[in-house]
Amino acid sequence: MTTRGIDYDRLTLKDAFDLAILVEEEARDRYEELAAQLTLHHTPAAAGFFTKMTGIEEKHRQQLQVEREKKFGSEPRSIQVELLYDIEAPGYDEVRAFMSLGDALRTALASEVKAHAFFTEAVRNVKDPDAKALFSELCEEELEHQALVKAELAKLDPTPNGNPNDYSDDPVAL
Amino acid sequence: MVDDLILGMAGSGGDGVVSAGESLLSAASSEGYHALMTKSFGSQIRGGESSCRVRLSTNKVLNPGGALDVAVALNWDDFFRFGAELPLSVATVFIYEEKAGPPPATLKERGVMPREMRAVPIGELAKKSAGTDKAKTSVVLGLLSGWFGIPSTAIARGLKKKFGNKGEGLLEANERALATGIEYATAHPLAEQHTLALPTKSGPKLLCDGNDMCAAGALFSGVQFFGGYPITPSTEVMQTLSKEIWKYGGVVLQAEDEIAGVGAALGASFAGKKSMTATSGPGMSLKTEILGLASLAELPLVLLNVQRGGPSTGLPTKPEQGDLFQAVFSAHGDVLRPVLAPTDVSDTFKITVEAFNIAEVYQTPVIILSDQEIAQRKEAIDPIDTSKLEVLERRRPTEAELVDYSRFKLTADSISPISHPGMKGGNYLGAGIEHNEKGEPTASGTMHARMNEKRFNKLDPLKKRTDLFEVSGDPKASIALIAWGSTAGVCREAHALAVARGLKVKLLVPYLLYPIAEEIYQSFFASVRSGLVVELAHQGQLYRILRMFTDVPRGLKSLARSGANPFQPSEIVSRLAEMSPEVN
Amino acid sequence: MNAPAFQAKDFKSDLKPIWCPGCGDFGVLQGLYRALAAIGRPPHEIAFISGIGCSSRIPGYTTAYGFNSVHGRSLPIAQGVKLANPDLLVVVAGGDGDGFSIGGGHVAHAIRRNTDLTYLVMDNQVYGLTKGQLSPTAPRGLQTVTSPLGSLEEPINPLLYVLAYGAGFVAQATPADMPGMTALIEEAIRYPGFSFVNIQSPCVTFGEDDQQLKAHKAKMKTLASLGHDSANQLKAMDLARAYGTELYTGVFYRNPNPPPTYDALIRLRQAEQSKKAVPRNRILDAYLQK
């Protein structure tokens, strides 16, 4: 999780909305991408979960978008996606072919933790009171998301199910 | 009076016999003679022995010819080193430097005694007239002018070109040496007069070699990129383009190796530009992988291979027709790429233009198989009428075709409109990996078969190109004579001689060597019972490819021998005569 | 601030990468999308050339014109593209085997010509596409399927290699630091001349554990943090010697006075010579004897 050149001193409420929207957008796109990778590499349970996460992140994005439009209409954004790197999106190296659903959930959980840390930091740094309020709200939401993923994890069969690498075919030469 | 004169000269590199030959050629061509010159050298870069042959004629010169009418030896060792290139006959007039001493026994051992041996104090005459014996060849030119009627004004023009902007007094000195040679010849006439007739039709000539004509043909076609690496005997193409191509907005890249040369050329073609590379056998071996890429990516590319003796380094300065198998077969995978061959200096121009047209229209690499003789022999040829030559371009996508563009769209003629970087909407992935119509990689056997079919089918029209075949003689003749490349020139002369002898022979010269135009061959073979496919390569590669791809008459044989040892028309006529039922 | 002309997603094609999940190349691809968005050239004006290897698949995953050519020959092909049309933005990519083994001979010449292109090497010290053989940057002693008893060879040092031939822009990056890598790719593309970025992009399937991104995160040191002056070529070479032991990221060397590029010189020559052009039907006149 890294950012590049976010100027918290001048960050307005509109910017805060846009930043949050982009965070959700990045996460949505990443989950979609990872789901596609895992589908192509025959890891359906994890892929299915990431597809579900894609939908969730998109829903969050839409909610934020609606709020933003209510307040600021279609005013252009001055925040670019290039400022954000892997805020709520799992890193590319978090996934593996044949990863278990449990691992996929743990990856998502780690990402929610990252996001929470980001918004916590943002609350601390931002000057605009409205923006601060929004970030605080988002902080809370991230905690809720963590709880949801944890609940899913709890539902999993806790008995060990073997290392998939012990059973898979060798990689293929191309 | 004779209408054809073959001269041969040998000396050490310092004697300048080759540049004397060039002066002679230039003089003759400016007078309106047809002329042809070949050179041969020892293996030293500088300071070795050298020889040249010049054939002058009032008619079109078809080949360098056989035995010499006139031989010039500045010293005996150097002359005999070129035994194969400078054969003598009983009709030869032999001029030699008096100081070199009487003809050694080796001359007799060759089995022929020239008609006339003339010892001339060449060096001494040079010293007297020009103040240096280095002006020997100017004396020789004077002798040739005086004895054989080559116009001295033209030779003087040649000297002016050579010495005009060198040291002070040099031109005048050589002019005196020339005059001295002429005076000597006049004062000491030949036993039997041997004067070259005046040209029947005067008019300007082009003086050039095959590599010049390839470069000129490429420029005429609008070549925009040349990538290559120096290799004998093709380098002159790169050298010429290095000077010329910039004028037309093009680029020559002398690459770090043969692979990079063809790679850069292919990159330029991908970028939408007409592009070529040139090489010889060893370089062709290295370029093969990229040629496969050009075929699969369906990118236009012209590759000139000036054949030399092989395999490996082989004989870098001698011709051989041993790279046809390589041109046709050297590829991994199931692939077809057109192979064209010029037969002389003049048609190298047209064949190069044709190669660009085929490459562009069919989006394919095209190989031009020239050879050392065509590429490096200097000829005075009639001007080439370019007014009817078409220059064709690759089919680019229309606005409509750029909407949801498919680079490898399967079309009725199997040719897909081709975009290039910079063209909006034409974005695609070029690749060496098999692809679908969109250009996306695939491992599907069905798609592979479909794309292969497309790549083969698009070239089918070539097999109907009768204009890429020269057929002459009685259509009902039962004896076939087939030759390609530089050997075709010998066979044209052999054909004329055979017909004059009453043999029922017809000639076929293919400019398109591959794909095999089966119908064209079958229609030619209809009347044929026997015949020869004449090739300068041990395996007789066209003969074997013909037998592989079409039915040939039982009596059609291969007349083949290794390179560097050109055929003579007379030996081919004898072989044809043996085949002729009318004579037997 | 105006909305940029392009966003990262404008450079993403519909083709799904075949790379193994977890591969370093995914991050490189994402960074490249973003760098290209920042550069702002439309995809159709970009030619993206590669050779053969896992990383050489990258052009197909962009919306630019791509050419996934043959093994080791991306640089010659790319130079042909750029010289044929200097208006194009030309990016070259490939692996360490493609660039420094089979294609190693071309690197020096691309550098000495100084054609304006950007060469991104995804260095993973292994041949992934063919299943884990020894690559030219693999450390001595490494056990692979073709060196089961350990490699007996020293690795190539790509950084020192290109610095020694005088490359004007030399950097190293890792997708473990996405913003840093993205910024370096962007800077390399903007550099007027041959630019090189060695990207440590781990092979998740055949690579060593200590070469994965998590290890990179712990190990990497930015050259900026070392106080390196990127105009100092000798110091850059000194630092580059640590390749294989240290993971330095950032710009090793950037020529503060970039010399003219080959493509620019070619344009000058063409402009100069164009006055001498003759019409097509007069080309043969050069050989006319009067």
PDB file of N, CA, C and O in Angstrom, chain C residues 66-100:
ATOM      1  N   GLY C  66       1.515  -4.161 -30.983  1.00  0.00           N
ATOM      2  CA  GLY C  66       2.498  -5.030 -30.349  1.00  0.00           C
ATOM      3  C   GLY C  66       3.163  -5.925 -31.366  1.00  0.00           C
ATOM      4  O   GLY C  66       2.606  -6.209 -32.421  1.00  0.00           O
ATOM      5  N   PHE C  67       4.378  -6.339 -31.055  1.00  0.00           N
ATOM      6  CA  PHE C  67       5.045  -7.323 -31.910  1.00  0.00           C
ATOM      7  C   PHE C  67       5.825  -8.261 -30.996  1.00  0.00           C
ATOM      8  O   PHE C  67       6.858  -7.915 -30.459  1.00  0.00           O
ATOM      9  N   ASN C  68       5.249  -9.429 -30.829  1.00  0.00           N
ATOM     10  CA  ASN C  68       5.830 -10.481 -29.987  1.00  0.00           C
ATOM     11  C   ASN C  68       6.634 -11.367 -30.945  1.00  0.00           C
ATOM     12  O   ASN C  68       6.110 -12.274 -31.547  1.00  0.00           O
ATOM     13  N   SER C  69       7.915 -11.009 -31.115  1.00  0.00           N
ATOM     14  CA  SER C  69       8.661 -11.553 -32.260  1.00  0.00           C
ATOM     15  C   SER C  69       9.343 -12.879 -31.943  1.00  0.00           C
ATOM     16  O   SER C  69       8.700 -13.775 -31.429  1.00  0.00           O
ATOM     17  N   VAL C  70      10.610 -13.006 -32.271  1.00  0.00           N
ATOM     18  CA  VAL C  70      11.322 -14.255 -32.003  1.00  0.00           C
ATOM     19  C   VAL C  70      12.346 -14.039 -30.887  1.00  0.00           C
ATOM     20  O   VAL C  70      12.676 -12.912 -30.531  1.00  0.00           O
ATOM     21  N   HIS C  71      12.869 -15.129 -30.394  1.00  0.00           N
ATOM     22  CA  HIS C  71      13.696 -15.099 -29.193  1.00  0.00           C
ATOM     23  C   HIS C  71      14.971 -14.276 -29.399  1.00  0.00           C
ATOM     24  O   HIS C  71      15.779 -14.575 -30.283  1.00  0.00           O
ATOM     25  N   GLY C  72      15.118 -13.258 -28.591  1.00  0.00           N
ATOM     26  CA  GLY C  72      16.368 -12.497 -28.576  1.00  0.00           C
ATOM     27  C   GLY C  72      16.471 -11.375 -29.586  1.00  0.00           C
ATOM     28  O   GLY C  72      17.476 -10.680 -29.626  1.00  0.00           O
ATOM     29  N   ARG C  73      15.454 -11.161 -30.397  1.00  0.00           N
ATOM     30  CA  ARG C  73      15.613 -10.199 -31.499  1.00  0.00           C
ATOM     31  C   ARG C  73      14.748  -8.955 -31.360  1.00  0.00           C
ATOM     32  O   ARG C  73      14.526  -8.242 -32.326  1.00  0.00           O
ATOM     33  N   SER C  74      14.248  -8.720 -30.163  1.00  0.00           N
ATOM     34  CA  SER C  74      13.353  -7.579 -30.004  1.00  0.00           C
ATOM     35  C   SER C  74      14.058  -6.252 -30.289  1.00  0.00           C
ATOM     36  O   SER C  74      13.477  -5.366 -30.918  1.00  0.00           O
ATOM     37  N   LEU C  75      15.300  -6.116 -29.868  1.00  0.00           N
ATOM     38  CA  LEU C  75      15.981  -4.822 -30.050  1.00  0.00           C
ATOM     39  C   LEU C  75      16.212  -4.464 -31.526  1.00  0.00           C
ATOM     40  O   LEU C  75      15.912  -3.341 -31.927  1.00  0.00           O
ATOM     41  N   PRO C  76      16.741  -5.395 -32.345  1.00  0.00           N
ATOM     42  CA  PRO C  76      16.867  -5.047 -33.768  1.00  0.00           C
ATOM     43  C   PRO C  76      15.519  -4.696 -34.407  1.00  0.00           C
ATOM     44  O   PRO C  76      15.430  -3.732 -35.172  1.00  0.00           O
ATOM     45  N   ILE C  77      14.501  -5.464 -34.090  1.00  0.00           N
ATOM     46  CA  ILE C  77      13.192  -5.208 -34.689  1.00  0.00           C
ATOM     47  C   ILE C  77      12.686  -3.840 -34.235  1.00  0.00           C
ATOM     48  O   ILE C  77      12.194  -3.033 -35.035  1.00  0.00           O
ATOM     49  N   ALA C  78      12.855  -3.562 -32.950  1.00  0.00           N
ATOM     50  CA  ALA C  78      12.385  -2.279 -32.413  1.00  0.00           C
ATOM     51  C   ALA C  78      13.120  -1.105 -33.063  1.00  0.00           C
ATOM     52  O   ALA C  78      12.523  -0.066 -33.347  1.00  0.00           O
ATOM     53  N   GLN C  79      14.411  -1.276 -33.300  1.00  0.00           N
ATOM     54  CA  GLN C  79      15.158  -0.191 -33.953  1.00  0.00           C
ATOM     55  C   GLN C  79      14.659   0.029 -35.372  1.00  0.00           C
ATOM     56  O   GLN C  79      14.565   1.163 -35.843  1.00  0.00           O
ATOM     57  N   GLY C  80      14.328  -1.080 -36.044  1.00  0.00           N
ATOM     58  CA  GLY C  80      13.752  -0.945 -37.390  1.00  0.00           C
ATOM     59  C   GLY C  80      12.454  -0.149 -37.346  1.00  0.00           C
ATOM     60  O   GLY C  80      12.210   0.719 -38.186  1.00  0.00           O
ATOM     61  N   VAL C  81      11.627  -0.444 -36.352  1.00  0.00           N
ATOM     62  CA  VAL C  81      10.343   0.256 -36.216  1.00  0.00           C
ATOM     63  C   VAL C  81      10.590   1.745 -35.974  1.00  0.00           C
ATOM     64  O   VAL C  81      10.019   2.609 -36.646  1.00  0.00           O
ATOM     65  N   LYS C  82      11.460   2.042 -35.028  1.00  0.00           N
ATOM     66  CA  LYS C  82      11.689   3.430 -34.634  1.00  0.00           C
ATOM     67  C   LYS C  82      12.340   4.238 -35.767  1.00  0.00           C
ATOM     68  O   LYS C  82      11.970   5.390 -36.004  1.00  0.00           O
ATOM     69  N   LEU C  83      13.287   3.613 -36.453  1.00  0.00           N
ATOM     70  CA  LEU C  83      13.973   4.341 -37.526  1.00  0.00           C
ATOM     71  C   LEU C  83      13.054   4.523 -38.729  1.00  0.00           C
ATOM     72  O   LEU C  83      13.154   5.510 -39.458  1.00  0.00           O
ATOM     73  N   ALA C  84      12.157   3.558 -38.924  1.00  0.00           N
ATOM     74  CA  ALA C  84      11.212   3.676 -40.036  1.00  0.00           C
ATOM     75  C   ALA C  84      10.183   4.755 -39.748  1.00  0.00           C
ATOM     76  O   ALA C  84       9.685   5.404 -40.648  1.00  0.00           O
ATOM     77  N   ASN C  85       9.846   4.923 -38.484  1.00  0.00           N
ATOM     78  CA  ASN C  85       8.878   5.959 -38.118  1.00  0.00           C
ATOM     79  C   ASN C  85       9.224   6.542 -36.749  1.00  0.00           C
ATOM     80  O   ASN C  85       8.709   6.107 -35.724  1.00  0.00           O
ATOM     81  N   PRO C  86      10.106   7.546 -36.734  1.00  0.00           N
ATOM     82  CA  PRO C  86      10.565   8.116 -35.461  1.00  0.00           C
ATOM     83  C   PRO C  86       9.447   8.767 -34.644  1.00  0.00           C
ATOM     84  O   PRO C  86       9.647   9.043 -33.460  1.00  0.00           O
ATOM     85  N   ASP C  87       8.291   8.998 -35.244  1.00  0.00           N
ATOM     86  CA  ASP C  87       7.178   9.592 -34.486  1.00  0.00           C
ATOM     87  C   ASP C  87       6.610   8.624 -33.455  1.00  0.00           C
ATOM     88  O   ASP C  87       5.905   9.036 -32.539  1.00  0.00           O
ATOM     89  N   LEU C  88       6.872   7.345 -33.629  1.00  0.00           N
ATOM     90  CA  LEU C  88       6.275   6.364 -32.720  1.00  0.00           C
ATOM     91  C   LEU C  88       7.006   6.356 -31.383  1.00  0.00           C
ATOM     92  O   LEU C  88       8.195   6.641 -31.310  1.00  0.00           O
ATOM     93  N   LEU C  89       6.260   6.012 -30.349  1.00  0.00           N
ATOM     94  CA  LEU C  89       6.885   5.749 -29.058  1.00  0.00           C
ATOM     95  C   LEU C  89       7.156   4.241 -29.045  1.00  0.00           C
ATOM     96  O   LEU C  89       6.228   3.446 -29.187  1.00  0.00           O
ATOM     97  N   VAL C  90       8.417   3.889 -28.919  1.00  0.00           N
ATOM     98  CA  VAL C  90       8.755   2.471 -29.008  1.00  0.00           C
ATOM     99  C   VAL C  90       9.269   1.954 -27.662  1.00  0.00           C
ATOM    100  O   VAL C  90      10.213   2.502 -27.094  1.00  0.00           O
ATOM    101  N   VAL C  91       8.586   0.929 -27.171  1.00  0.00           N
ATOM    102  CA  VAL C  91       8.977   0.284 -25.917  1.00  0.00           C
ATOM    103  C   VAL C  91       9.347  -1.157 -26.233  1.00  0.00           C
ATOM    104  O   VAL C  91       8.682  -1.813 -27.039  1.00  0.00           O
ATOM    105  N   VAL C  92      10.421  -1.629 -25.642  1.00  0.00           N
ATOM    106  CA  VAL C  92      10.874  -3.002 -25.851  1.00  0.00           C
ATOM    107  C   VAL C  92      10.856  -3.711 -24.509  1.00  0.00           C
ATOM    108  O   VAL C  92      11.238  -3.118 -23.495  1.00  0.00           O
ATOM    109  N   ALA C  93      10.403  -4.946 -24.504  1.00  0.00           N
ATOM    110  CA  ALA C  93      10.389  -5.670 -23.239  1.00  0.00           C
ATOM    111  C   ALA C  93      10.782  -7.117 -23.453  1.00  0.00           C
ATOM    112  O   ALA C  93      10.636  -7.662 -24.542  1.00  0.00           O
ATOM    113  N   GLY C  94      11.278  -7.728 -22.394  1.00  0.00           N
ATOM    114  CA  GLY C  94      11.639  -9.137 -22.471  1.00  0.00           C
ATOM    115  C   GLY C  94      12.299  -9.572 -21.184  1.00  0.00           C
ATOM    116  O   GLY C  94      12.446  -8.778 -20.252  1.00  0.00           O
ATOM    117  N   GLY C  95      12.703 -10.816 -21.172  1.00  0.00           N
ATOM    118  CA  GLY C  95      13.308 -11.358 -19.968  1.00  0.00           C
ATOM    119  C   GLY C  95      14.823 -11.261 -19.998  1.00  0.00           C
ATOM    120  O   GLY C  95      15.412 -10.755 -20.955  1.00  0.00           O
ATOM    121  N   ASP C  96      15.449 -11.754 -18.933  1.00  0.00           N
ATOM    122  CA  ASP C  96      16.905 -11.693 -18.869  1.00  0.00           C
ATOM    123  C   ASP C  96      17.544 -12.661 -19.858  1.00  0.00           C
ATOM    124  O   ASP C  96      18.606 -12.386 -20.406  1.00  0.00           O
ATOM    125  N   GLY C  97      16.899 -13.791 -20.132  1.00  0.00           N
ATOM    126  CA  GLY C  97      17.430 -14.727 -21.125  1.00  0.00           C
ATOM    127  C   GLY C  97      17.328 -14.154 -22.525  1.00  0.00           C
ATOM    128  O   GLY C  97      18.275 -14.211 -23.318  1.00  0.00           O
ATOM    129  N   ASP C  98      16.197 -13.566 -22.821  1.00  0.00           N
ATOM    130  CA  ASP C  98      15.949 -12.958 -24.130  1.00  0.00           C
ATOM    131  C   ASP C  98      16.940 -11.826 -24.392  1.00  0.00           C
ATOM    132  O   ASP C  98      17.486 -11.704 -25.483  1.00  0.00           O
ATOM    133  N   GLY C  99      17.169 -11.025 -23.350  1.00  0.00           N
ATOM    134  CA  GLY C  99      17.989  -9.830 -23.535  1.00  0.00           C
ATOM    135  C   GLY C  99      19.468 -10.053 -23.360  1.00  0.00           C
ATOM    136  O   GLY C  99      20.282  -9.456 -24.064  1.00  0.00           O
ATOM    137  N   PHE C 100      19.840 -10.919 -22.406  1.00  0.00           N
ATOM    138  CA  PHE C 100      21.269 -11.019 -22.078  1.00  0.00           C
ATOM    139  C   PHE C 100      21.893 -12.359 -22.411  1.00  0.00           C
ATOM    140  O   PHE C 100      23.076 -12.553 -22.223  1.00  0.00           O
TER     141      PHE C 100
END
